[in-house]
Amino acid sequence: MSSKTVLQLSGIKQDYGQGETVLTILKNANFSLMAGETVALVAPSGTGKSTLLHIAGLLEHPTDGEVTLGGEACNGLGDDQRTRMRRNGIGFVYQFHHLLPEFTALENIMMPQLIAGLTMAEARERASQLLDYMRISHRGEHRPAELSGGEQQRVAIARAVANAPLVLLADEPTGNLDPETASYVFSALEALVRQSGLAALIATHNHDLARRMDRCVTIIDGKVVDYDPGARPVI
Ligand code: ADP
Ligand code: MG
């Protein structure tokens, strides 16, 4: 593994079900993400994109295979250590924002920082900067329900990077938005990732957005393979 590799998946297998109805979703899947690299994961529904992201994000244990994050092998870790690695090393963005409804946009971005032990003042300062960067400072005091879909996703993205993770994992982050808003939100995400030097793996069905990443991969027969976004679409 190169010293610049921030995330490595080796020989990942993922089965669901039991007995005669075992469904093998991933089979000897390998994937490496370098520091500062942006990769789009483009594959049809049901091929295992979310499964792969959940395994990479230490949200799910694979049936077999190894996950290495920031040079640290995660397989042997207990739940507490996995939680610590996830909090410090991973930022996750979902298709639906998953913001806490009773808190404001600013507070939602402060939350992971407070959990990580920053003071209120420090967390507020960074949350304000991120809101500013995402061009939604004027919405900081609003709750998620008062925000548009695009604004909610921009807050979710800001929250995901609030603790300066090693890796940003995004599961169809613009999949629920109209094309124009999707493009705007994706641009904001891209600018933030590039500016902060974050490594990112982003599942998307949008080829135009995928093309803007450094590299594209897809899932074929349970394996992660490089994919040329200029070629015939896989979906
Ligand atoms: P994608 O994100 O590419 O649409 P998923 O990773 O969500 O695909 O799912 C891949 C396949 O695994 C699907 O057939 C799905 O039904 C199945 N699957 C996902 N999670 C589970 C689970 N917890 N139990 C059983 N089957 C699952
Ligand atoms: Mg999915």
PDB file of C-alpha atoms and ligand atoms in Angstrom:
ATOM      1  CA  MET A   1       0.000   0.000   0.000  1.00  0.00           C
ATOM      2  CA  SER A   2       1.390   3.406  -0.989  1.00  0.00           C
ATOM      3  CA  SER A   3       1.916   5.920   1.804  1.00  0.00           C
ATOM      4  CA  LYS A   4      -0.360   8.262  -0.113  1.00  0.00           C
ATOM      5  CA  THR A   5      -3.241   5.788  -0.079  1.00  0.00           C
ATOM      6  CA  VAL A   6      -5.873   7.007   2.374  1.00  0.00           C
ATOM      7  CA  LEU A   7      -8.428   4.267   1.833  1.00  0.00           C
ATOM      8  CA  GLN A   8      -7.832   0.735   0.684  1.00  0.00           C
ATOM      9  CA  LEU A   9     -10.344  -2.055   0.214  1.00  0.00           C
ATOM     10  CA  SER A  10      -8.776  -5.464  -0.374  1.00  0.00           C
ATOM     11  CA  GLY A  11     -10.541  -8.656  -1.334  1.00  0.00           C
ATOM     12  CA  ILE A  12     -13.916  -7.426  -0.156  1.00  0.00           C
ATOM     13  CA  LYS A  13     -16.744  -9.936  -0.207  1.00  0.00           C
ATOM     14  CA  GLN A  14     -20.247  -9.116   0.852  1.00  0.00           C
ATOM     15  CA  ASP A  15     -23.010 -11.673   1.123  1.00  0.00           C
ATOM     16  CA  TYR A  16     -26.574 -11.034   2.190  1.00  0.00           C
ATOM     17  CA  GLY A  17     -29.042 -13.672   3.291  1.00  0.00           C
ATOM     18  CA  GLN A  18     -28.585 -17.183   4.581  1.00  0.00           C
ATOM     19  CA  GLY A  19     -28.661 -20.794   3.446  1.00  0.00           C
ATOM     20  CA  GLU A  20     -29.859 -21.284  -0.099  1.00  0.00           C
ATOM     21  CA  THR A  21     -30.701 -17.660  -0.654  1.00  0.00           C
ATOM     22  CA  VAL A  22     -27.248 -16.111  -0.275  1.00  0.00           C
ATOM     23  CA  LEU A  23     -26.829 -13.092  -2.477  1.00  0.00           C
ATOM     24  CA  THR A  24     -23.192 -12.227  -3.196  1.00  0.00           C
ATOM     25  CA  ILE A  25     -23.040  -8.490  -3.903  1.00  0.00           C
ATOM     26  CA  LEU A  26     -19.299  -7.890  -3.761  1.00  0.00           C
ATOM     27  CA  LYS A  27     -16.751 -10.560  -4.584  1.00  0.00           C
ATOM     28  CA  ASN A  28     -13.013  -9.975  -4.285  1.00  0.00           C
ATOM     29  CA  ALA A  29     -13.530  -6.246  -4.774  1.00  0.00           C
ATOM     30  CA  ASN A  30     -10.408  -4.070  -4.542  1.00  0.00           C
ATOM     31  CA  PHE A  31     -10.231  -0.312  -4.466  1.00  0.00           C
ATOM     32  CA  SER A  32      -7.659   2.314  -3.485  1.00  0.00           C
ATOM     33  CA  LEU A  33      -8.164   6.006  -2.955  1.00  0.00           C
ATOM     34  CA  MET A  34      -5.139   8.318  -2.913  1.00  0.00           C
ATOM     35  CA  ALA A  35      -4.813  11.477  -0.836  1.00  0.00           C
ATOM     36  CA  GLY A  36      -6.552  14.342  -2.619  1.00  0.00           C
ATOM     37  CA  GLU A  37      -8.055  12.084  -5.277  1.00  0.00           C
ATOM     38  CA  THR A  38     -11.691  12.347  -6.354  1.00  0.00           C
ATOM     39  CA  VAL A  39     -13.385   9.252  -7.728  1.00  0.00           C
ATOM     40  CA  ALA A  40     -16.909   8.790  -9.071  1.00  0.00           C
ATOM     41  CA  LEU A  41     -18.641   5.454  -8.537  1.00  0.00           C
ATOM     42  CA  VAL A  42     -21.087   4.992 -11.402  1.00  0.00           C
ATOM     43  CA  ALA A  43     -23.051   1.752 -11.549  1.00  0.00           C
ATOM     44  CA  PRO A  44     -26.659   0.626 -12.004  1.00  0.00           C
ATOM     45  CA  SER A  45     -29.004   0.418  -9.015  1.00  0.00           C
ATOM     46  CA  GLY A  46     -28.619  -2.724  -6.985  1.00  0.00           C
ATOM     47  CA  THR A  47     -25.001  -3.407  -7.954  1.00  0.00           C
ATOM     48  CA  GLY A  48     -23.639  -2.605  -4.494  1.00  0.00           C
ATOM     49  CA  LYS A  49     -22.618   1.073  -4.475  1.00  0.00           C
ATOM     50  CA  SER A  50     -24.169   1.792  -1.090  1.00  0.00           C
ATOM     51  CA  THR A  51     -22.844  -1.504   0.242  1.00  0.00           C
ATOM     52  CA  LEU A  52     -19.317  -0.582  -0.862  1.00  0.00           C
ATOM     53  CA  LEU A  53     -19.584   2.906   0.662  1.00  0.00           C
ATOM     54  CA  HIS A  54     -20.940   1.531   3.935  1.00  0.00           C
ATOM     55  CA  ILE A  55     -18.067  -0.940   4.140  1.00  0.00           C
ATOM     56  CA  ALA A  56     -15.534   1.775   3.273  1.00  0.00           C
ATOM     57  CA  GLY A  57     -17.131   4.040   5.886  1.00  0.00           C
ATOM     58  CA  LEU A  58     -16.913   1.343   8.581  1.00  0.00           C
ATOM     59  CA  LEU A  59     -20.686   1.330   8.891  1.00  0.00           C
ATOM     60  CA  GLU A  60     -20.865  -2.295   7.853  1.00  0.00           C
ATOM     61  CA  HIS A  61     -18.544  -5.274   8.367  1.00  0.00           C
ATOM     62  CA  PRO A  62     -17.789  -7.085   5.102  1.00  0.00           C
ATOM     63  CA  THR A  63     -18.255 -10.853   4.978  1.00  0.00           C
ATOM     64  CA  ASP A  64     -14.585 -11.023   4.067  1.00  0.00           C
ATOM     65  CA  GLY A  65     -11.719  -8.712   3.098  1.00  0.00           C
ATOM     66  CA  GLU A  66      -9.843  -5.813   4.598  1.00  0.00           C
ATOM     67  CA  VAL A  67     -10.466  -2.094   4.986  1.00  0.00           C
ATOM     68  CA  THR A  68      -7.463   0.130   5.663  1.00  0.00           C
ATOM     69  CA  LEU A  69      -8.042   3.760   6.530  1.00  0.00           C
ATOM     70  CA  GLY A  70      -5.163   6.214   6.822  1.00  0.00           C
ATOM     71  CA  GLY A  71      -2.754   3.284   6.968  1.00  0.00           C
ATOM     72  CA  GLU A  72      -4.590   1.628   9.841  1.00  0.00           C
ATOM     73  CA  ALA A  73      -6.145  -1.799   9.318  1.00  0.00           C
ATOM     74  CA  CYS A  74      -9.718  -1.663  10.575  1.00  0.00           C
ATOM     75  CA  ASN A  75     -10.602  -5.355  10.631  1.00  0.00           C
ATOM     76  CA  GLY A  76      -9.395  -6.184  14.097  1.00  0.00           C
ATOM     77  CA  LEU A  77     -10.790  -3.052  15.697  1.00  0.00           C
ATOM     78  CA  GLY A  78     -13.556  -3.160  18.271  1.00  0.00           C
ATOM     79  CA  ASP A  79     -16.721  -1.111  17.959  1.00  0.00           C
ATOM     80  CA  ASP A  80     -15.380   1.820  19.987  1.00  0.00           C
ATOM     81  CA  GLN A  81     -12.262   2.078  17.880  1.00  0.00           C
ATOM     82  CA  ARG A  82     -14.262   1.804  14.665  1.00  0.00           C
ATOM     83  CA  THR A  83     -16.494   4.599  15.872  1.00  0.00           C
ATOM     84  CA  ARG A  84     -13.429   6.710  16.646  1.00  0.00           C
ATOM     85  CA  MET A  85     -11.956   5.999  13.196  1.00  0.00           C
ATOM     86  CA  ARG A  86     -15.272   6.825  11.571  1.00  0.00           C
ATOM     87  CA  ARG A  87     -15.628  10.087  13.481  1.00  0.00           C
ATOM     88  CA  ASN A  88     -12.100  11.259  12.750  1.00  0.00           C
ATOM     89  CA  GLY A  89     -11.481   9.732   9.367  1.00  0.00           C
ATOM     90  CA  ILE A  90     -14.756   9.683   7.446  1.00  0.00           C
ATOM     91  CA  GLY A  91     -17.281  12.227   6.302  1.00  0.00           C
ATOM     92  CA  PHE A  92     -20.490  10.746   4.924  1.00  0.00           C
ATOM     93  CA  VAL A  93     -23.112  12.406   2.733  1.00  0.00           C
ATOM     94  CA  TYR A  94     -26.323  10.556   1.909  1.00  0.00           C
ATOM     95  CA  GLN A  95     -28.931  11.075  -0.789  1.00  0.00           C
ATOM     96  CA  PHE A  96     -31.275  12.462   1.849  1.00  0.00           C
ATOM     97  CA  HIS A  97     -29.712  15.020   4.125  1.00  0.00           C
ATOM     98  CA  HIS A  98     -30.205  13.261   7.506  1.00  0.00           C
ATOM     99  CA  LEU A  99     -29.806  16.584   9.299  1.00  0.00           C
ATOM    100  CA  LEU A 100     -31.156  16.777  12.852  1.00  0.00           C
ATOM    101  CA  PRO A 101     -34.551  18.478  12.407  1.00  0.00           C
ATOM    102  CA  GLU A 102     -34.664  20.262  15.758  1.00  0.00           C
ATOM    103  CA  PHE A 103     -31.333  22.037  15.272  1.00  0.00           C
ATOM    104  CA  THR A 104     -30.392  24.919  13.008  1.00  0.00           C
ATOM    105  CA  ALA A 105     -28.100  24.554   9.993  1.00  0.00           C
ATOM    106  CA  LEU A 106     -25.248  26.078  11.984  1.00  0.00           C
ATOM    107  CA  GLU A 107     -25.831  23.752  14.947  1.00  0.00           C
ATOM    108  CA  ASN A 108     -25.961  20.719  12.670  1.00  0.00           C
ATOM    109  CA  ILE A 109     -22.487  21.585  11.367  1.00  0.00           C
ATOM    110  CA  MET A 110     -21.230  22.286  14.889  1.00  0.00           C
ATOM    111  CA  MET A 111     -22.439  18.938  16.257  1.00  0.00           C
ATOM    112  CA  PRO A 112     -19.681  16.605  15.003  1.00  0.00           C
ATOM    113  CA  GLN A 113     -17.073  19.097  16.160  1.00  0.00           C
ATOM    114  CA  LEU A 114     -18.572  19.283  19.648  1.00  0.00           C
ATOM    115  CA  ILE A 115     -18.610  15.484  19.794  1.00  0.00           C
ATOM    116  CA  ALA A 116     -14.921  15.581  18.781  1.00  0.00           C
ATOM    117  CA  GLY A 117     -14.194  17.841  21.742  1.00  0.00           C
ATOM    118  CA  LEU A 118     -13.940  21.322  20.242  1.00  0.00           C
ATOM    119  CA  THR A 119     -15.282  24.251  22.237  1.00  0.00           C
ATOM    120  CA  MET A 120     -18.562  25.935  21.297  1.00  0.00           C
ATOM    121  CA  ALA A 121     -16.648  28.972  20.040  1.00  0.00           C
ATOM    122  CA  GLU A 122     -14.305  26.887  17.878  1.00  0.00           C
ATOM    123  CA  ALA A 123     -17.142  24.800  16.456  1.00  0.00           C
ATOM    124  CA  ARG A 124     -19.239  27.894  15.746  1.00  0.00           C
ATOM    125  CA  GLU A 125     -16.339  29.606  13.998  1.00  0.00           C
ATOM    126  CA  ARG A 126     -15.642  26.682  11.681  1.00  0.00           C
ATOM    127  CA  ALA A 127     -19.348  26.018  11.045  1.00  0.00           C
ATOM    128  CA  SER A 128     -19.773  29.679  10.034  1.00  0.00           C
ATOM    129  CA  GLN A 129     -16.810  29.456   7.672  1.00  0.00           C
ATOM    130  CA  LEU A 130     -18.225  26.328   6.058  1.00  0.00           C
ATOM    131  CA  LEU A 131     -21.668  27.903   5.681  1.00  0.00           C
ATOM    132  CA  ASP A 132     -19.984  30.872   4.095  1.00  0.00           C
ATOM    133  CA  TYR A 133     -17.982  28.645   1.776  1.00  0.00           C
ATOM    134  CA  MET A 134     -21.164  26.825   0.725  1.00  0.00           C
ATOM    135  CA  ARG A 135     -22.809  30.252   0.186  1.00  0.00           C
ATOM    136  CA  ILE A 136     -25.559  29.686   2.713  1.00  0.00           C
ATOM    137  CA  SER A 137     -24.463  31.916   5.605  1.00  0.00           C
ATOM    138  CA  HIS A 138     -27.834  33.632   5.442  1.00  0.00           C
ATOM    139  CA  ARG A 139     -29.513  30.294   6.268  1.00  0.00           C
ATOM    140  CA  GLY A 140     -27.434  29.446   9.348  1.00  0.00           C
ATOM    141  CA  GLU A 141     -30.208  30.063  11.864  1.00  0.00           C
ATOM    142  CA  HIS A 142     -32.799  28.083   9.937  1.00  0.00           C
ATOM    143  CA  ARG A 143     -33.846  24.534  10.647  1.00  0.00           C
ATOM    144  CA  PRO A 144     -33.625  21.884   7.909  1.00  0.00           C
ATOM    145  CA  ALA A 145     -37.369  21.941   7.199  1.00  0.00           C
ATOM    146  CA  GLU A 146     -37.102  25.636   6.312  1.00  0.00           C
ATOM    147  CA  LEU A 147     -34.366  25.014   3.724  1.00  0.00           C
ATOM    148  CA  SER A 148     -34.643  23.975   0.069  1.00  0.00           C
ATOM    149  CA  GLY A 149     -33.352  20.555  -1.002  1.00  0.00           C
ATOM    150  CA  GLY A 150     -30.189  22.068  -2.423  1.00  0.00           C
ATOM    151  CA  GLU A 151     -29.573  24.064   0.752  1.00  0.00           C
ATOM    152  CA  GLN A 152     -30.143  20.994   2.920  1.00  0.00           C
ATOM    153  CA  GLN A 153     -27.550  19.052   0.935  1.00  0.00           C
ATOM    154  CA  ARG A 154     -25.058  21.914   1.163  1.00  0.00           C
ATOM    155  CA  VAL A 155     -25.471  21.886   4.948  1.00  0.00           C
ATOM    156  CA  ALA A 156     -25.073  18.083   4.970  1.00  0.00           C
ATOM    157  CA  ILE A 157     -21.863  18.408   2.955  1.00  0.00           C
ATOM    158  CA  ALA A 158     -20.544  21.086   5.308  1.00  0.00           C
ATOM    159  CA  ARG A 159     -21.358  18.846   8.271  1.00  0.00           C
ATOM    160  CA  ALA A 160     -19.568  15.885   6.661  1.00  0.00           C
ATOM    161  CA  VAL A 161     -16.320  17.816   6.287  1.00  0.00           C
ATOM    162  CA  ALA A 162     -16.575  19.735   9.580  1.00  0.00           C
ATOM    163  CA  ASN A 163     -14.020  17.517  11.318  1.00  0.00           C
ATOM    164  CA  ALA A 164     -11.612  17.584   8.353  1.00  0.00           C
ATOM    165  CA  PRO A 165     -11.882  13.847   7.649  1.00  0.00           C
ATOM    166  CA  LEU A 166      -9.380  11.881   5.593  1.00  0.00           C
ATOM    167  CA  VAL A 167     -12.033  10.693   3.202  1.00  0.00           C
ATOM    168  CA  LEU A 168     -15.407  11.979   2.071  1.00  0.00           C
ATOM    169  CA  LEU A 169     -17.877   9.283   1.050  1.00  0.00           C
ATOM    170  CA  ALA A 170     -21.008  10.461  -0.708  1.00  0.00           C
ATOM    171  CA  ASP A 171     -23.885   8.194  -1.714  1.00  0.00           C
ATOM    172  CA  GLU A 172     -25.762   9.832  -4.597  1.00  0.00           C
ATOM    173  CA  PRO A 173     -25.526  13.226  -2.867  1.00  0.00           C
ATOM    174  CA  THR A 174     -27.411  15.028  -5.634  1.00  0.00           C
ATOM    175  CA  GLY A 175     -29.722  12.158  -6.580  1.00  0.00           C
ATOM    176  CA  ASN A 176     -32.737  13.802  -5.042  1.00  0.00           C
ATOM    177  CA  LEU A 177     -32.285  17.218  -6.677  1.00  0.00           C
ATOM    178  CA  ASP A 178     -33.404  18.699  -9.988  1.00  0.00           C
ATOM    179  CA  PRO A 179     -30.602  18.833 -12.604  1.00  0.00           C
ATOM    180  CA  GLU A 180     -29.791  22.512 -12.160  1.00  0.00           C
ATOM    181  CA  THR A 181     -29.649  22.318  -8.366  1.00  0.00           C
ATOM    182  CA  ALA A 182     -27.711  19.050  -8.607  1.00  0.00           C
ATOM    183  CA  SER A 183     -25.075  20.724 -10.743  1.00  0.00           C
ATOM    184  CA  TYR A 184     -24.820  23.668  -8.362  1.00  0.00           C
ATOM    185  CA  VAL A 185     -24.544  21.472  -5.256  1.00  0.00           C
ATOM    186  CA  PHE A 186     -22.063  19.178  -6.964  1.00  0.00           C
ATOM    187  CA  SER A 187     -19.918  22.179  -7.912  1.00  0.00           C
ATOM    188  CA  ALA A 188     -19.936  23.340  -4.307  1.00  0.00           C
ATOM    189  CA  LEU A 189     -18.969  19.848  -3.161  1.00  0.00           C
ATOM    190  CA  GLU A 190     -16.225  19.631  -5.776  1.00  0.00           C
ATOM    191  CA  ALA A 191     -14.797  23.045  -4.873  1.00  0.00           C
ATOM    192  CA  LEU A 192     -14.775  22.210  -1.179  1.00  0.00           C
ATOM    193  CA  VAL A 193     -13.102  18.844  -1.747  1.00  0.00           C
ATOM    194  CA  ARG A 194     -10.468  20.290  -4.076  1.00  0.00           C
ATOM    195  CA  GLN A 195      -9.779  23.293  -1.886  1.00  0.00           C
ATOM    196  CA  SER A 196      -9.342  21.188   1.241  1.00  0.00           C
ATOM    197  CA  GLY A 197      -7.359  18.447  -0.501  1.00  0.00           C
ATOM    198  CA  LEU A 198      -9.855  15.828   0.683  1.00  0.00           C
ATOM    199  CA  ALA A 199     -10.040  12.439  -0.958  1.00  0.00           C
ATOM    200  CA  ALA A 200     -13.566  11.632  -2.090  1.00  0.00           C
ATOM    201  CA  LEU A 201     -15.527   8.664  -3.374  1.00  0.00           C
ATOM    202  CA  ILE A 202     -18.861   9.775  -4.760  1.00  0.00           C
ATOM    203  CA  ALA A 203     -21.587   7.472  -6.036  1.00  0.00           C
ATOM    204  CA  THR A 204     -23.634   9.176  -8.713  1.00  0.00           C
ATOM    205  CA  HIS A 205     -25.856   8.327 -11.672  1.00  0.00           C
ATOM    206  CA  ASN A 206     -24.973  11.601 -13.341  1.00  0.00           C
ATOM    207  CA  HIS A 207     -22.342  11.107 -16.056  1.00  0.00           C
ATOM    208  CA  ASP A 208     -21.705  14.800 -16.522  1.00  0.00           C
ATOM    209  CA  LEU A 209     -20.897  15.150 -12.845  1.00  0.00           C
ATOM    210  CA  ALA A 210     -18.883  11.917 -12.782  1.00  0.00           C
ATOM    211  CA  ARG A 211     -16.691  13.170 -15.614  1.00  0.00           C
ATOM    212  CA  ARG A 212     -15.521  16.053 -13.447  1.00  0.00           C
ATOM    213  CA  MET A 213     -13.827  13.668 -11.011  1.00  0.00           C
ATOM    214  CA  ASP A 214     -10.208  12.512 -11.395  1.00  0.00           C
ATOM    215  CA  ARG A 215     -11.278   8.954 -12.098  1.00  0.00           C
ATOM    216  CA  CYS A 216     -14.425   6.886 -12.544  1.00  0.00           C
ATOM    217  CA  VAL A 217     -15.066   3.349 -11.379  1.00  0.00           C
ATOM    218  CA  THR A 218     -18.013   0.995 -11.720  1.00  0.00           C
ATOM    219  CA  ILE A 219     -19.029  -2.358 -10.230  1.00  0.00           C
ATOM    220  CA  ILE A 220     -19.096  -5.369 -12.516  1.00  0.00           C
ATOM    221  CA  ASP A 221     -19.730  -8.889 -11.204  1.00  0.00           C
ATOM    222  CA  GLY A 222     -19.066  -7.713  -7.685  1.00  0.00           C
ATOM    223  CA  LYS A 223     -15.695  -6.138  -8.521  1.00  0.00           C
ATOM    224  CA  VAL A 224     -14.672  -2.496  -8.701  1.00  0.00           C
ATOM    225  CA  VAL A 225     -13.269  -1.690 -12.131  1.00  0.00           C
ATOM    226  CA  ASP A 226     -12.066   1.500 -13.781  1.00  0.00           C
ATOM    227  CA  TYR A 227     -14.554   3.002 -16.150  1.00  0.00           C
ATOM    228  CA  ASP A 228     -14.173   5.540 -18.931  1.00  0.00           C
ATOM    229  CA  PRO A 229     -17.032   8.040 -18.624  1.00  0.00           C
ATOM    230  CA  GLY A 230     -16.620   8.935 -22.300  1.00  0.00           C
ATOM    231  CA  ALA A 231     -17.445   5.371 -23.327  1.00  0.00           C
ATOM    232  CA  ARG A 232     -20.875   3.805 -23.688  1.00  0.00           C
ATOM    233  CA  PRO A 233     -22.843   4.489 -20.507  1.00  0.00           C
ATOM    234  CA  VAL A 234     -23.129   1.593 -18.079  1.00  0.00           C
ATOM    235  CA  ILE A 235     -26.522   2.840 -16.947  1.00  0.00           C
TER     236      ILE A 235
HETATM  237  P1  ADP B   1     -26.878   0.274  -4.948  1.00  0.00           P
HETATM  238  O1  ADP B   1     -26.493   1.282  -3.911  1.00  0.00           O
HETATM  239  O2  ADP B   1     -25.865   0.144  -6.053  1.00  0.00           O
HETATM  240  O3  ADP B   1     -28.235   0.524  -5.517  1.00  0.00           O
HETATM  241  P2  ADP B   1     -26.971  -1.559  -2.711  1.00  0.00           P
HETATM  242  O4  ADP B   1     -25.592  -1.651  -2.208  1.00  0.00           O
HETATM  243  O5  ADP B   1     -27.927  -0.733  -1.954  1.00  0.00           O
HETATM  244  O6  ADP B   1     -26.937  -1.160  -4.258  1.00  0.00           O
HETATM  245  O7  ADP B   1     -27.599  -3.024  -2.776  1.00  0.00           O
HETATM  246  C1  ADP B   1     -27.017  -4.064  -3.539  1.00  0.00           C
HETATM  247  C2  ADP B   1     -27.882  -5.294  -3.398  1.00  0.00           C
HETATM  248  O8  ADP B   1     -27.766  -5.795  -2.074  1.00  0.00           O
HETATM  249  C3  ADP B   1     -29.344  -5.082  -3.658  1.00  0.00           C
HETATM  250  O9  ADP B   1     -29.841  -6.202  -4.349  1.00  0.00           O
HETATM  251  C4  ADP B   1     -29.944  -5.003  -2.291  1.00  0.00           C
HETATM  252  O10 ADP B   1     -31.246  -5.431  -2.275  1.00  0.00           O
HETATM  253  C5  ADP B   1     -29.041  -5.932  -1.506  1.00  0.00           C
HETATM  254  N1  ADP B   1     -28.920  -5.515  -0.093  1.00  0.00           N
HETATM  255  C6  ADP B   1     -28.400  -4.364   0.356  1.00  0.00           C
HETATM  256  N2  ADP B   1     -28.408  -4.309   1.708  1.00  0.00           N
HETATM  257  C7  ADP B   1     -28.965  -5.486   2.111  1.00  0.00           C
HETATM  258  C8  ADP B   1     -29.263  -6.053   3.379  1.00  0.00           C
HETATM  259  N3  ADP B   1     -28.978  -5.416   4.518  1.00  0.00           N
HETATM  260  N4  ADP B   1     -29.823  -7.291   3.408  1.00  0.00           N
HETATM  261  C9  ADP B   1     -30.110  -7.949   2.276  1.00  0.00           C
HETATM  262  N5  ADP B   1     -29.852  -7.469   1.040  1.00  0.00           N
HETATM  263  C10 ADP B   1     -29.307  -6.257   0.944  1.00  0.00           C
HETATM  264 MG    MG B   2     -27.451   2.945  -3.191  1.00  0.00          MG
END
